[in-house]
């Protein structure tokens, strides 16, 4: 009997890939945010382009990528969806990047607090572990039975916590547990 390894590997992948795809693309209803101790880690809304310009300055919105009209509408729509579910206020934290801060503000669910632990490390991979360490420390301080918390950040930060790849304005919901590694519940569908 002759075994053709590439052929067997393809069969094994075909059998396993639907399971992996379901896990990687596991979506949950947005109403999951209403459960105690839930955190929505949200990618900022649509901001045309990729990365940031080389002369980027965190305190100067003119030097960075910003939301366009579609991104602003997307953020407002998500805030509207959350209010329809009954979320009237939430603890909202944002990356210091203008596109994240504006997304958080346009949700219109409460005051936005800047949190450097949500900053992007896309163009600064050397900052990855420092940023993630501070974010894990922050998450460990949040009450496991508290009200909704929304963290507006960047794709690279969300990817560090899950294998989900959120589109602009998308994100993932987590269950806090008193540690810096909350349990991933699933990704939210983006309209």
GROMACS .gro file of C-alpha atoms in nm:
model
  191
    1UNK     CA    1   0.000   0.000   0.000
    2UNK     CA    2   0.139   0.340  -0.099
    3UNK     CA    3   0.049   0.647   0.107
    4UNK     CA    4   0.058   0.978  -0.065
    5UNK     CA    5   0.132   1.216   0.226
    6UNK     CA    6   0.025   1.541   0.052
    7UNK     CA    7  -0.304   1.375  -0.039
    8UNK     CA    8  -0.359   1.263   0.323
    9UNK     CA    9  -0.267   1.607   0.451
   10UNK     CA   10  -0.525   1.765   0.220
   11UNK     CA   11  -0.794   1.527   0.346
   12UNK     CA   12  -0.702   1.597   0.709
   13UNK     CA   13  -0.707   1.973   0.646
   14UNK     CA   14  -1.043   1.947   0.470
   15UNK     CA   15  -1.187   1.765   0.771
   16UNK     CA   16  -1.040   2.001   1.030
   17UNK     CA   17  -1.062   2.336   0.850
   18UNK     CA   18  -1.441   2.382   0.894
   19UNK     CA   19  -1.393   2.339   1.269
   20UNK     CA   20  -1.105   2.587   1.271
   21UNK     CA   21  -1.296   2.831   1.052
   22UNK     CA   22  -1.597   2.814   1.286
   23UNK     CA   23  -1.376   2.883   1.587
   24UNK     CA   24  -1.183   3.164   1.418
   25UNK     CA   25  -1.501   3.324   1.285
   26UNK     CA   26  -1.721   3.254   1.588
   27UNK     CA   27  -1.969   3.538   1.601
   28UNK     CA   28  -2.190   3.626   1.892
   29UNK     CA   29  -2.481   3.868   1.912
   30UNK     CA   30  -2.396   4.219   2.023
   31UNK     CA   31  -2.638   4.174   2.315
   32UNK     CA   32  -2.367   3.962   2.483
   33UNK     CA   33  -2.228   4.297   2.606
   34UNK     CA   34  -2.526   4.313   2.846
   35UNK     CA   35  -2.402   4.018   3.053
   36UNK     CA   36  -2.211   4.110   3.372
   37UNK     CA   37  -1.837   4.141   3.332
   38UNK     CA   38  -1.836   4.169   2.955
   39UNK     CA   39  -1.583   4.374   2.761
   40UNK     CA   40  -1.619   4.477   2.397
   41UNK     CA   41  -1.272   4.521   2.247
   42UNK     CA   42  -1.356   4.725   1.940
   43UNK     CA   43  -1.143   4.811   1.639
   44UNK     CA   44  -1.175   5.178   1.544
   45UNK     CA   45  -1.419   5.258   1.265
   46UNK     CA   46  -1.320   5.306   0.900
   47UNK     CA   47  -1.013   5.521   0.847
   48UNK     CA   48  -0.877   5.504   0.493
   49UNK     CA   49  -0.518   5.396   0.446
   50UNK     CA   50  -0.277   5.160   0.614
   51UNK     CA   51  -0.061   5.219   0.919
   52UNK     CA   52   0.041   5.575   0.996
   53UNK     CA   53   0.259   5.826   0.813
   54UNK     CA   54   0.626   5.835   0.918
   55UNK     CA   55   0.580   6.182   1.071
   56UNK     CA   56   0.291   6.062   1.290
   57UNK     CA   57   0.245   6.249   1.621
   58UNK     CA   58  -0.007   6.106   1.869
   59UNK     CA   59  -0.131   6.451   1.980
   60UNK     CA   60  -0.166   6.586   1.624
   61UNK     CA   61  -0.465   6.444   1.436
   62UNK     CA   62  -0.350   6.614   1.116
   63UNK     CA   63  -0.041   6.390   1.115
   64UNK     CA   64  -0.229   6.057   1.127
   65UNK     CA   65  -0.499   5.852   0.960
   66UNK     CA   66  -0.845   5.962   1.067
   67UNK     CA   67  -1.203   5.844   1.027
   68UNK     CA   68  -1.372   5.934   0.704
   69UNK     CA   69  -1.745   6.010   0.672
   70UNK     CA   70  -1.824   5.637   0.641
   71UNK     CA   71  -1.621   5.566   0.956
   72UNK     CA   72  -1.800   5.835   1.153
   73UNK     CA   73  -2.137   5.697   1.038
   74UNK     CA   74  -2.023   5.346   1.129
   75UNK     CA   75  -1.931   5.452   1.484
   76UNK     CA   76  -2.261   5.636   1.531
   77UNK     CA   77  -2.453   5.333   1.402
   78UNK     CA   78  -2.279   5.099   1.648
   79UNK     CA   79  -2.362   5.337   1.933
   80UNK     CA   80  -2.725   5.341   1.814
   81UNK     CA   81  -2.733   4.958   1.804
   82UNK     CA   82  -2.596   4.944   2.158
   83UNK     CA   83  -2.856   5.194   2.285
   84UNK     CA   84  -3.134   4.990   2.118
   85UNK     CA   85  -3.013   4.693   2.322
   86UNK     CA   86  -3.047   4.898   2.639
   87UNK     CA   87  -2.689   5.014   2.691
   88UNK     CA   88  -2.731   5.370   2.817
   89UNK     CA   89  -2.381   5.416   2.948
   90UNK     CA   90  -2.061   5.217   2.956
   91UNK     CA   91  -1.708   5.252   3.079
   92UNK     CA   92  -1.529   5.357   2.763
   93UNK     CA   93  -1.154   5.360   2.712
   94UNK     CA   94  -0.969   5.448   2.396
   95UNK     CA   95  -0.631   5.434   2.235
   96UNK     CA   96  -0.474   5.777   2.213
   97UNK     CA   97  -0.486   5.763   1.831
   98UNK     CA   98  -0.739   6.013   1.694
   99UNK     CA   99  -0.932   5.754   1.490
  100UNK     CA  100  -0.986   5.539   1.799
  101UNK     CA  101  -1.074   5.832   2.024
  102UNK     CA  102  -1.324   5.969   1.770
  103UNK     CA  103  -1.483   5.624   1.730
  104UNK     CA  104  -1.527   5.603   2.107
  105UNK     CA  105  -1.676   5.953   2.129
  106UNK     CA  106  -1.920   5.892   1.843
  107UNK     CA  107  -2.062   5.586   2.021
  108UNK     CA  108  -2.217   5.848   2.253
  109UNK     CA  109  -2.234   5.613   2.552
  110UNK     CA  110  -2.041   5.815   2.807
  111UNK     CA  111  -1.714   5.991   2.869
  112UNK     CA  112  -1.408   5.848   2.697
  113UNK     CA  113  -1.091   5.791   2.892
  114UNK     CA  114  -0.760   5.766   2.707
  115UNK     CA  115  -0.573   5.445   2.782
  116UNK     CA  116  -0.220   5.417   2.635
  117UNK     CA  117  -0.240   5.038   2.689
  118UNK     CA  118  -0.478   5.036   2.390
  119UNK     CA  119  -0.235   5.213   2.156
  120UNK     CA  120  -0.129   5.048   1.832
  121UNK     CA  121   0.208   4.882   1.799
  122UNK     CA  122   0.163   4.808   1.427
  123UNK     CA  123   0.448   5.038   1.321
  124UNK     CA  124   0.637   4.984   1.649
  125UNK     CA  125   0.662   4.608   1.709
  126UNK     CA  126   0.923   4.665   1.982
  127UNK     CA  127   0.641   4.817   2.195
  128UNK     CA  128   0.416   4.509   2.161
  129UNK     CA  129   0.498   4.334   2.489
  130UNK     CA  130   0.499   4.656   2.690
  131UNK     CA  131   0.158   4.763   2.560
  132UNK     CA  132   0.007   4.416   2.601
  133UNK     CA  133   0.149   4.384   2.953
  134UNK     CA  134  -0.013   4.713   3.056
  135UNK     CA  135  -0.341   4.611   2.893
  136UNK     CA  136  -0.342   4.276   3.075
  137UNK     CA  137  -0.274   4.458   3.403
  138UNK     CA  138  -0.563   4.695   3.332
  139UNK     CA  139  -0.802   4.411   3.243
  140UNK     CA  140  -0.715   4.236   3.571
  141UNK     CA  141  -0.845   4.541   3.762
  142UNK     CA  142  -1.191   4.538   3.602
  143UNK     CA  143  -1.471   4.373   3.806
  144UNK     CA  144  -1.580   4.033   3.679
  145UNK     CA  145  -1.941   4.128   3.756
  146UNK     CA  146  -1.934   4.490   3.637
  147UNK     CA  147  -2.132   4.670   3.370
  148UNK     CA  148  -2.036   4.699   3.005
  149UNK     CA  149  -1.684   4.812   2.924
  150UNK     CA  150  -1.584   4.919   2.575
  151UNK     CA  151  -1.220   4.937   2.471
  152UNK     CA  152  -1.158   5.110   2.138
  153UNK     CA  153  -0.826   5.003   1.995
  154UNK     CA  154  -0.658   4.868   1.683
  155UNK     CA  155  -0.660   4.540   1.493
  156UNK     CA  156  -0.312   4.438   1.611
  157UNK     CA  157  -0.415   4.470   1.975
  158UNK     CA  158  -0.730   4.262   1.927
  159UNK     CA  159  -0.532   4.002   1.731
  160UNK     CA  160  -0.296   3.966   2.025
  161UNK     CA  161  -0.591   3.842   2.236
  162UNK     CA  162  -0.772   3.632   1.975
  163UNK     CA  163  -0.736   3.479   1.630
  164UNK     CA  164  -1.032   3.687   1.506
  165UNK     CA  165  -0.956   3.951   1.243
  166UNK     CA  166  -1.207   4.230   1.300
  167UNK     CA  167  -1.306   4.461   1.021
  168UNK     CA  168  -1.311   4.833   1.091
  169UNK     CA  169  -1.579   4.894   1.352
  170UNK     CA  170  -1.582   4.524   1.448
  171UNK     CA  171  -1.445   4.358   1.754
  172UNK     CA  172  -1.464   4.082   2.009
  173UNK     CA  173  -1.648   4.030   2.335
  174UNK     CA  174  -1.466   3.892   2.637
  175UNK     CA  175  -1.571   3.774   2.983
  176UNK     CA  176  -1.365   3.923   3.263
  177UNK     CA  177  -1.237   3.681   3.526
  178UNK     CA  178  -1.004   3.887   3.745
  179UNK     CA  179  -0.702   3.801   3.535
  180UNK     CA  180  -0.529   3.980   3.251
  181UNK     CA  181  -0.646   3.708   3.013
  182UNK     CA  182  -1.025   3.733   2.991
  183UNK     CA  183  -1.214   3.456   2.813
  184UNK     CA  184  -1.296   3.525   2.448
  185UNK     CA  185  -1.671   3.485   2.390
  186UNK     CA  186  -1.664   3.561   2.017
  187UNK     CA  187  -1.654   3.831   1.753
  188UNK     CA  188  -1.942   4.067   1.685
  189UNK     CA  189  -2.085   4.087   1.337
  190UNK     CA  190  -2.026   4.417   1.162
  191UNK     CA  191  -2.315   4.560   0.961
   0.00000   0.00000   0.00000
